[in-house]
Structure formats: structure tokens, C-alpha cells
mmCIF file of C-alpha atoms in Angstrom:
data_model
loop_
_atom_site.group_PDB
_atom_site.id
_atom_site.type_symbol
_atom_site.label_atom_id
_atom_site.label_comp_id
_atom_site.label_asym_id
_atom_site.label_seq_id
_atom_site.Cartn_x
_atom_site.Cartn_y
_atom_site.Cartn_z
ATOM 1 C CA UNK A 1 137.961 15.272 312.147
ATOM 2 C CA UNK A 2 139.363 14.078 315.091
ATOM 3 C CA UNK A 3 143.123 14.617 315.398
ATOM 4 C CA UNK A 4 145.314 12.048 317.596
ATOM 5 C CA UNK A 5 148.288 13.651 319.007
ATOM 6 C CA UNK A 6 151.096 10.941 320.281
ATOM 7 C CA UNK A 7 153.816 11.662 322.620
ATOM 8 C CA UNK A 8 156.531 11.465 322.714
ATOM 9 C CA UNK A 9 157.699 11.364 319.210
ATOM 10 C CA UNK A 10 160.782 9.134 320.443
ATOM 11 C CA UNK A 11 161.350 7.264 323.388
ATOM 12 C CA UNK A 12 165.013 6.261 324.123
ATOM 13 C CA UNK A 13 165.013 3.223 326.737
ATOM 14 C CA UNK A 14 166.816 0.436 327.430
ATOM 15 C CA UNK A 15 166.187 -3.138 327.217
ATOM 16 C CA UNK A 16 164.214 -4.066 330.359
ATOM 17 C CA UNK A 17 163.153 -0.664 330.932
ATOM 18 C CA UNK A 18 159.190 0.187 331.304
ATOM 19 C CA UNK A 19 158.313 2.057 328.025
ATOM 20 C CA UNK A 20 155.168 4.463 328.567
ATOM 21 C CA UNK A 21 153.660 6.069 325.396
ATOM 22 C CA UNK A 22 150.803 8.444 325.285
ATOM 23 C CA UNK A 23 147.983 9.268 323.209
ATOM 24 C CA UNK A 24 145.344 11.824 323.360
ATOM 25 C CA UNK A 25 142.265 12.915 321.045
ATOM 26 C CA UNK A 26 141.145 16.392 320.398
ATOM 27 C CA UNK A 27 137.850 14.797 321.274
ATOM 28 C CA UNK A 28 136.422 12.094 323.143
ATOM 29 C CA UNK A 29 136.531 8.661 321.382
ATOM 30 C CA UNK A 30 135.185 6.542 323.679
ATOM 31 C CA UNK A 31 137.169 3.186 324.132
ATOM 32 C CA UNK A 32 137.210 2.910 320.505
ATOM 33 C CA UNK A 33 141.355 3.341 320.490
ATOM 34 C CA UNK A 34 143.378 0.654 318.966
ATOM 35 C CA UNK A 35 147.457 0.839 319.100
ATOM 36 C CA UNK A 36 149.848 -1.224 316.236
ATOM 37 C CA UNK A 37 152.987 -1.971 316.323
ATOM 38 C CA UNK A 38 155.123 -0.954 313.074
ATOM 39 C CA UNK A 39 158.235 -2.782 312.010
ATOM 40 C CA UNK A 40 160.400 -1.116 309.425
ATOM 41 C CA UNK A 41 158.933 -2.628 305.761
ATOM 42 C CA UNK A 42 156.914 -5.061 307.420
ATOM 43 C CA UNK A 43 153.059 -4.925 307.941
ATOM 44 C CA UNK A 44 152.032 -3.270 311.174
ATOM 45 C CA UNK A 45 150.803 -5.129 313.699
ATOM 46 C CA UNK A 46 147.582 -4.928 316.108
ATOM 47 C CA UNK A 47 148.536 -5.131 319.299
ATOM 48 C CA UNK A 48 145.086 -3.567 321.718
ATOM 49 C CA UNK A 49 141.735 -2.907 320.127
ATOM 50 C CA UNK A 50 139.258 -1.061 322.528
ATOM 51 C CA UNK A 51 141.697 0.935 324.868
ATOM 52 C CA UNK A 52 142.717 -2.172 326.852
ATOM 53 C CA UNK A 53 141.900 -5.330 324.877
ATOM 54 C CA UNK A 54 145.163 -7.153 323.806
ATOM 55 C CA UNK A 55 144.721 -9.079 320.708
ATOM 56 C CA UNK A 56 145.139 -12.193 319.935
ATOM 57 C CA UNK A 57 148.977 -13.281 320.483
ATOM 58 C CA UNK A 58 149.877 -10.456 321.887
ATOM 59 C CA UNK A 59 152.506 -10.727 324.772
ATOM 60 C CA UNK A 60 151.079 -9.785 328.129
ATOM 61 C CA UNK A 61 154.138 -6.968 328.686
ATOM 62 C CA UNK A 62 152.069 -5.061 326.346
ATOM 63 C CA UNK A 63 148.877 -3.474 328.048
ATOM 64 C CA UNK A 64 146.743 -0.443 326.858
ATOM 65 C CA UNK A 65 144.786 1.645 329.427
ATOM 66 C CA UNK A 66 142.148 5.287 328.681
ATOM 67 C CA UNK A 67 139.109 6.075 327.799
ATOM 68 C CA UNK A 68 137.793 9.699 326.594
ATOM 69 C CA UNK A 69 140.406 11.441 325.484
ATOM 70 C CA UNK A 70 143.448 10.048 327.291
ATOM 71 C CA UNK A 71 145.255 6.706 326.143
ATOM 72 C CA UNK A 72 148.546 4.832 327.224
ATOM 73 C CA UNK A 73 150.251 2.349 325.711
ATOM 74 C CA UNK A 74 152.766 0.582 328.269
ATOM 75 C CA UNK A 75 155.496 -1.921 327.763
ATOM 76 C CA UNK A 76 156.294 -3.720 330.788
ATOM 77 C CA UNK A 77 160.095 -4.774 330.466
ATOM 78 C CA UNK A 78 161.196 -3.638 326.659
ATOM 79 C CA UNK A 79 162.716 -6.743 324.641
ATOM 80 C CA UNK A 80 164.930 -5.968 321.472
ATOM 81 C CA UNK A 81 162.000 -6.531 319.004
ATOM 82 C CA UNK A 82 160.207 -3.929 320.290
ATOM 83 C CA UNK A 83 162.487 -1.118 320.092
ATOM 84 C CA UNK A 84 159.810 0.386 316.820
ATOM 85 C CA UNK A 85 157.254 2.507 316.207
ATOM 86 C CA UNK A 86 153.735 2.923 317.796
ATOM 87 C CA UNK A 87 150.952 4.327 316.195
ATOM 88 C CA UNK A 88 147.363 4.898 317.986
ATOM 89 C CA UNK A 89 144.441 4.969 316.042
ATOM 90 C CA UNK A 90 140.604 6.420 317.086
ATOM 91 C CA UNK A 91 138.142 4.308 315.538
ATOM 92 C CA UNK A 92 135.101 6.107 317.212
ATOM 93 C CA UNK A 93 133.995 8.345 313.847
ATOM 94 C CA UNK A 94 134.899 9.180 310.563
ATOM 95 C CA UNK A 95 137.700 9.430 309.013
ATOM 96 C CA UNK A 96 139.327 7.114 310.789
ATOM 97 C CA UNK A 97 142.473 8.605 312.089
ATOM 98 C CA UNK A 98 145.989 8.154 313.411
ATOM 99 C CA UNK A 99 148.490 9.401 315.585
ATOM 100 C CA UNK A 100 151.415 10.583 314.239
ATOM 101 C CA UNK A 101 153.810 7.465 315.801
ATOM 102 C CA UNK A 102 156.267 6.800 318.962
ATOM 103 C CA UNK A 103 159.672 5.569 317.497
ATOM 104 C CA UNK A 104 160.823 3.828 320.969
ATOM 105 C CA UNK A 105 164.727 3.388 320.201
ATOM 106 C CA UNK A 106 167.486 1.912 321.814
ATOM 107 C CA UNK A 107 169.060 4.130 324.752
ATOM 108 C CA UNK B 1 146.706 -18.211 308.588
ATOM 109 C CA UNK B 2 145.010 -15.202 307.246
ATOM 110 C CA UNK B 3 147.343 -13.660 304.400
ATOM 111 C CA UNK B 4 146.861 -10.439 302.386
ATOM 112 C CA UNK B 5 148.786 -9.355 299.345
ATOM 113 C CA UNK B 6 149.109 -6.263 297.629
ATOM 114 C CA UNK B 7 149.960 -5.615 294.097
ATOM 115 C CA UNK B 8 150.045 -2.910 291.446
ATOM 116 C CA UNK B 9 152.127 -0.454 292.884
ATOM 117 C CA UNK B 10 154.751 1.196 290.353
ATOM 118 C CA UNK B 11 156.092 4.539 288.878
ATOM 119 C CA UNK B 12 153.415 6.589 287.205
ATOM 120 C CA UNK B 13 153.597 10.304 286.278
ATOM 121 C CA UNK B 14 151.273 13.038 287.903
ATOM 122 C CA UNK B 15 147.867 12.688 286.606
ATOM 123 C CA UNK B 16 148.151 9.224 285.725
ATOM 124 C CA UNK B 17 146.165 6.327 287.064
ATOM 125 C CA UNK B 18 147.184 3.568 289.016
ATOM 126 C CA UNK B 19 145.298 0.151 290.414
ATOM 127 C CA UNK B 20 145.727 -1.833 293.513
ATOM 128 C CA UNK B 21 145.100 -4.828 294.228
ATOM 129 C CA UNK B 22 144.702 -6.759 297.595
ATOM 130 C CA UNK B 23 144.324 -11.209 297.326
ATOM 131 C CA UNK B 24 143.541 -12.424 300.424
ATOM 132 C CA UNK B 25 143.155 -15.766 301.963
ATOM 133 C CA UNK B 26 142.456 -17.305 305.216
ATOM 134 C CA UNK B 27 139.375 -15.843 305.976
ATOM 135 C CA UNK B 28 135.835 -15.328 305.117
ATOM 136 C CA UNK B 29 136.649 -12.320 303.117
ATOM 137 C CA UNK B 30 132.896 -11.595 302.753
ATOM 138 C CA UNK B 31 132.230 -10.776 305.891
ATOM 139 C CA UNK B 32 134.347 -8.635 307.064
ATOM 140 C CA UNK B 33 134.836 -4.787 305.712
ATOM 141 C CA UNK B 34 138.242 -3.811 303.837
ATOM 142 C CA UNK B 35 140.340 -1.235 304.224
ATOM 143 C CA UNK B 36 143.123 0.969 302.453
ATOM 144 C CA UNK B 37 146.287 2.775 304.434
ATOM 145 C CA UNK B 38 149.093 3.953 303.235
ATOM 146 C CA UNK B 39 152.087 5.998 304.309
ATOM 147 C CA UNK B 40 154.154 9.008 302.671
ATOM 148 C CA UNK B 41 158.113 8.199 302.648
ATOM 149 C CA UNK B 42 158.860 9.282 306.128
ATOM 150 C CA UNK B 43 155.558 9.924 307.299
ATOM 151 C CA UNK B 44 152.828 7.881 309.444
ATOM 152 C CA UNK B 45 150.105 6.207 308.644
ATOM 153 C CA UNK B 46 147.269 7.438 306.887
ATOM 154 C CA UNK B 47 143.784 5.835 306.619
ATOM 155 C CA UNK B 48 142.821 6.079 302.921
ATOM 156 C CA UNK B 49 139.266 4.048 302.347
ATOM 157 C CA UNK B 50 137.481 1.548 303.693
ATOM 158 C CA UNK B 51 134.510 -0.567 301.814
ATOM 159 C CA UNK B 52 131.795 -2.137 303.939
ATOM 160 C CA UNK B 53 131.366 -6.500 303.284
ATOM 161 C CA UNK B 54 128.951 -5.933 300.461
ATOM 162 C CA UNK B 55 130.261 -2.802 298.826
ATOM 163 C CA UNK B 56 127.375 -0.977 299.562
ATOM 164 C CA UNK B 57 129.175 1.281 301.641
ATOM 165 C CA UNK B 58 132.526 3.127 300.994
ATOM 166 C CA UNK B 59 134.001 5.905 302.963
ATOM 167 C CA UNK B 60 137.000 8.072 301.857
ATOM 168 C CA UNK B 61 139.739 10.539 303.217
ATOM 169 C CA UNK B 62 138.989 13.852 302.118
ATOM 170 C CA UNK B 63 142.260 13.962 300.393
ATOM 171 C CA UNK B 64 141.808 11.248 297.780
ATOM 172 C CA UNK B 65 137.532 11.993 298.100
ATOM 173 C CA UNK B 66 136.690 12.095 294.307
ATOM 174 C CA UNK B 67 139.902 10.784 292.844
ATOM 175 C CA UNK B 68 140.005 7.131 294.304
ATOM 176 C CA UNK B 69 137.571 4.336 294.068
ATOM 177 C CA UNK B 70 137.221 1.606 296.139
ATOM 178 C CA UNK B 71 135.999 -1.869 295.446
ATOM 179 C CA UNK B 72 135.745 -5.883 296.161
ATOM 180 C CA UNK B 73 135.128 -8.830 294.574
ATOM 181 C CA UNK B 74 133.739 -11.063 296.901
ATOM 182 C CA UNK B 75 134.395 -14.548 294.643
ATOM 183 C CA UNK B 76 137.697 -13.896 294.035
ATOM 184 C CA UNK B 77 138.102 -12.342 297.707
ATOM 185 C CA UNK B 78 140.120 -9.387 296.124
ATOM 186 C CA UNK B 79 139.887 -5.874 297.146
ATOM 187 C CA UNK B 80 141.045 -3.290 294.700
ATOM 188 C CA UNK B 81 141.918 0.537 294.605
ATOM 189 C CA UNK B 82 141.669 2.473 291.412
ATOM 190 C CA UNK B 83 143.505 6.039 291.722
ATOM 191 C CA UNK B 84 143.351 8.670 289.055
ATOM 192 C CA UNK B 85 144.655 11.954 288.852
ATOM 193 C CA UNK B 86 147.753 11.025 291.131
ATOM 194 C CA UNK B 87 149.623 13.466 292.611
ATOM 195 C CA UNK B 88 153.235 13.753 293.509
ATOM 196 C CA UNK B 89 151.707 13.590 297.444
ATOM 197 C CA UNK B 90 150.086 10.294 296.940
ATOM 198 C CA UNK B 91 153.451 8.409 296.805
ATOM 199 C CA UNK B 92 153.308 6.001 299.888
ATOM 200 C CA UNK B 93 153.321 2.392 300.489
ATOM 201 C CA UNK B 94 150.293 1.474 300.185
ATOM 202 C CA UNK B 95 148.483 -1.205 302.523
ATOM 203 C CA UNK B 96 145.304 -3.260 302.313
ATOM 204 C CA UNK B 97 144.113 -4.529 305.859
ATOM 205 C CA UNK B 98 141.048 -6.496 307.239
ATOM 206 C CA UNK B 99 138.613 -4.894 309.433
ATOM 207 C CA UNK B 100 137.452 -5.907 312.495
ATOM 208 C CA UNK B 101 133.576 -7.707 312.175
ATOM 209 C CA UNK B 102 132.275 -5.208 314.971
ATOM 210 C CA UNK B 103 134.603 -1.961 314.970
ATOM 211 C CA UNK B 104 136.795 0.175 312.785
ATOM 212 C CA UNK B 105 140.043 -1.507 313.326
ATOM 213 C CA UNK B 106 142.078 -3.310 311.243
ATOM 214 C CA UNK B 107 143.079 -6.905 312.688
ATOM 215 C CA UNK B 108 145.234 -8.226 309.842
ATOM 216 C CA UNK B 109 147.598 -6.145 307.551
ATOM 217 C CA UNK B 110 149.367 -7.010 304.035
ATOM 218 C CA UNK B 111 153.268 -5.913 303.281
ATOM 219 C CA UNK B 112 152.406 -2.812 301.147
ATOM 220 C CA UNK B 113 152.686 -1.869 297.746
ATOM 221 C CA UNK B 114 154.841 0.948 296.832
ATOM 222 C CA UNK B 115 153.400 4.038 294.626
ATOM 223 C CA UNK B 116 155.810 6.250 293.289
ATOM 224 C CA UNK B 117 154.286 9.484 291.627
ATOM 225 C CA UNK B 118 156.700 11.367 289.781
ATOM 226 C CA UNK B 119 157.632 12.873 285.954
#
């Protein structure tokens, strides 16, 4: 199994700040890393498929970079609807696995 | 708009059975594989099952491997989960989501249904 390791576990920014969340895999997964966004009691959200790809409606302050074993997720200039939680998620082999979340909170 | 909705989710005691249910609309449900997530009060997210479009295929973590079924009915574009032998560690909110047509990702998520496993 390959186990996703996110970091850090919170992230305490302020609005307009650059947010910068890592993920890494214990092995390589390719580009086959996808990130969602999680909004307390609301269905997460997909926000890059294949390391870098936004998806579709996805605001461009959100880009994904990595390949291998090394993945970022980067917020360009943090709004207030985006101070949630990240989770990463390897989609290379099974099981089909996910980090264990970036709560990005208000500073 | 594509739309998924869970449903089924309760209180049942340890060892009982439970079954989920995911309607969906919006999209060619046959095509595309299905998945099952859930997460543990507190916890993250946890891939559960996923079912390829025809049902032929179904993969499972190992910690429900034996105990949960998954399965689809493609003319009433409904996905279902049927869990025996629940354990106090299955309690979670429970998610259905669409799966990408090419990769393992899931493009589209429902709101979740709650399991609560307890005596």
C-alpha cells in the first residue's frame, strides 16, 4: 500500500497570503495525484487531477505541481472560502489512498 | 448538473447490517466507475470500494475486504453498499463519488450519509 504523508497538518495564514501544502508518497505514483478541497459537512471538492491539471471550474489561484514522489498544492492569494482542509490522493495503484489532510486556518 | 445522493445511513448495533444507497443524475452513470469513501468522526478520508461501469470489477479496502459488497444498477443509475458485520470503527460519513472515465479519481462527490455503529 502506498501511504501519502501531508504536511503540514495545519497551516495558519492570512487572507492574501500564498498557502503552500505538501504531499509526498512512500513510493513513486507517477502524476497520478489528485488534491480536493473539503468543506466542513459538505461534499469535497476536486480541485487538480494528474499533479497539475486544474479541473473544471477551478479558480486559477489554485495550481498543483510534482511528479514521483513529491507533490504541492499552492494557493496563490488565500480568499476566506478557502481557509479548509486539503486532502491529496495517489491514484497510481491499489488501494487507492489518501493523505491524512492540511486544515489551512485563519492566522 | 451532475447530482449524487446518498441514503441509508442510521444507528445500527455491532454486527448488524446496514445498506447504502447512492441516486445519481446528470450523467451517463453507465459509463463511468463508482466509488465509496467515507470518513471516521474526526478522521480523513478513507477510500472504501470502487465498482468498475459494468460491475464486473470491484476492488475493496482491506479493512471492510469480506464484510462489504459493492454494487450498481445501471437502469436505475443507483450504486449501493451492503455492510454486514459492522463494527464500532466503521462509523463515518459515508460518501458515494463518480470516477473519472480514464483514472482513479473521483470528479463528482455526494453530501454523505452518516453510519453510526454502536449498542
Amino acid at each position: 500500500e502506498i501511504v501519502m504523508t501531508q504536511s503540514p497538518a495545519t497551516l495558519s495564514l492570512s487572507p492574501g497570503e500564498r498557502a503552500t501544502l505538501s504531499c509526498r508518497a512512500s513510493q513513486s505514483v507517477s502524476s497520478n495525484l489528485a488534491w480536493y478541497q473539503h468543506k466542513p459537512g459538505q461534499a469535497p471538492r476536486l480541485l487538480i487531477h494528474g499533479a497539475s491539471t486544474r479541473a473544471t471550474g477551478i479558480p486559477a489561484r489554485f495550481s498543483g505541481s510534482g511528479s514521483g514522489t513529491e507533490f504541492t498544492l499552492t494557493i496563490s492569494s488565500l480568499q476566506s472560502e478557502d481557509f479548509v482542509v486539503y486532502y491529496c490522493q495517489q491514484h497510481n495503484s491499489w488501494p487507492l489512498t489518501f493523505g491524512g489532510g492540511t486544515k489551512v486556518q485563519i492566522k | 448538473e451532475v447530482q449524487l445522493l446518498e441514503s441509508g445511513g442510521g444507528l445500527v448495533q455491532p454486527g448488524g447490517s446496514l445498506r447504502l444507497s447512492c441516486a445519481t443524475s446528470g450523467f451517463t452513470f453507465s459509463v463511468h466507475a463508482m466509488t465509496w469513501v467515507r470518513q471516521a468522526p474526526g478522521k480523513g478520508l478513507e477510500w472504501v470500494s470502487t465498482i468498475s461501469q459494468s460491475g464486473s470489477s470491484t476492488f475493496f479496502a482491506d479493512s471492510v475486504k469480506g464484510r462489504f459488497t459493492i454494487s450498481r444498477d445501471n437502469s436505475k443509475d443507483t450504486l449501493y453498499l451492503q455492510m454486514n458485520n459492522l463494527r464500532a470503527e466503521d462509523t463515518a460519513v459515508y460518501y458515494c463519488a463518480k470516477v473519472n472515465s480514464g483514472w482513479w479519481f473521483f470528479e463528482s462527490w455526494g453530501q454523505g450519509t452518516l453510519v453510526t455503529v454502536s449498542s
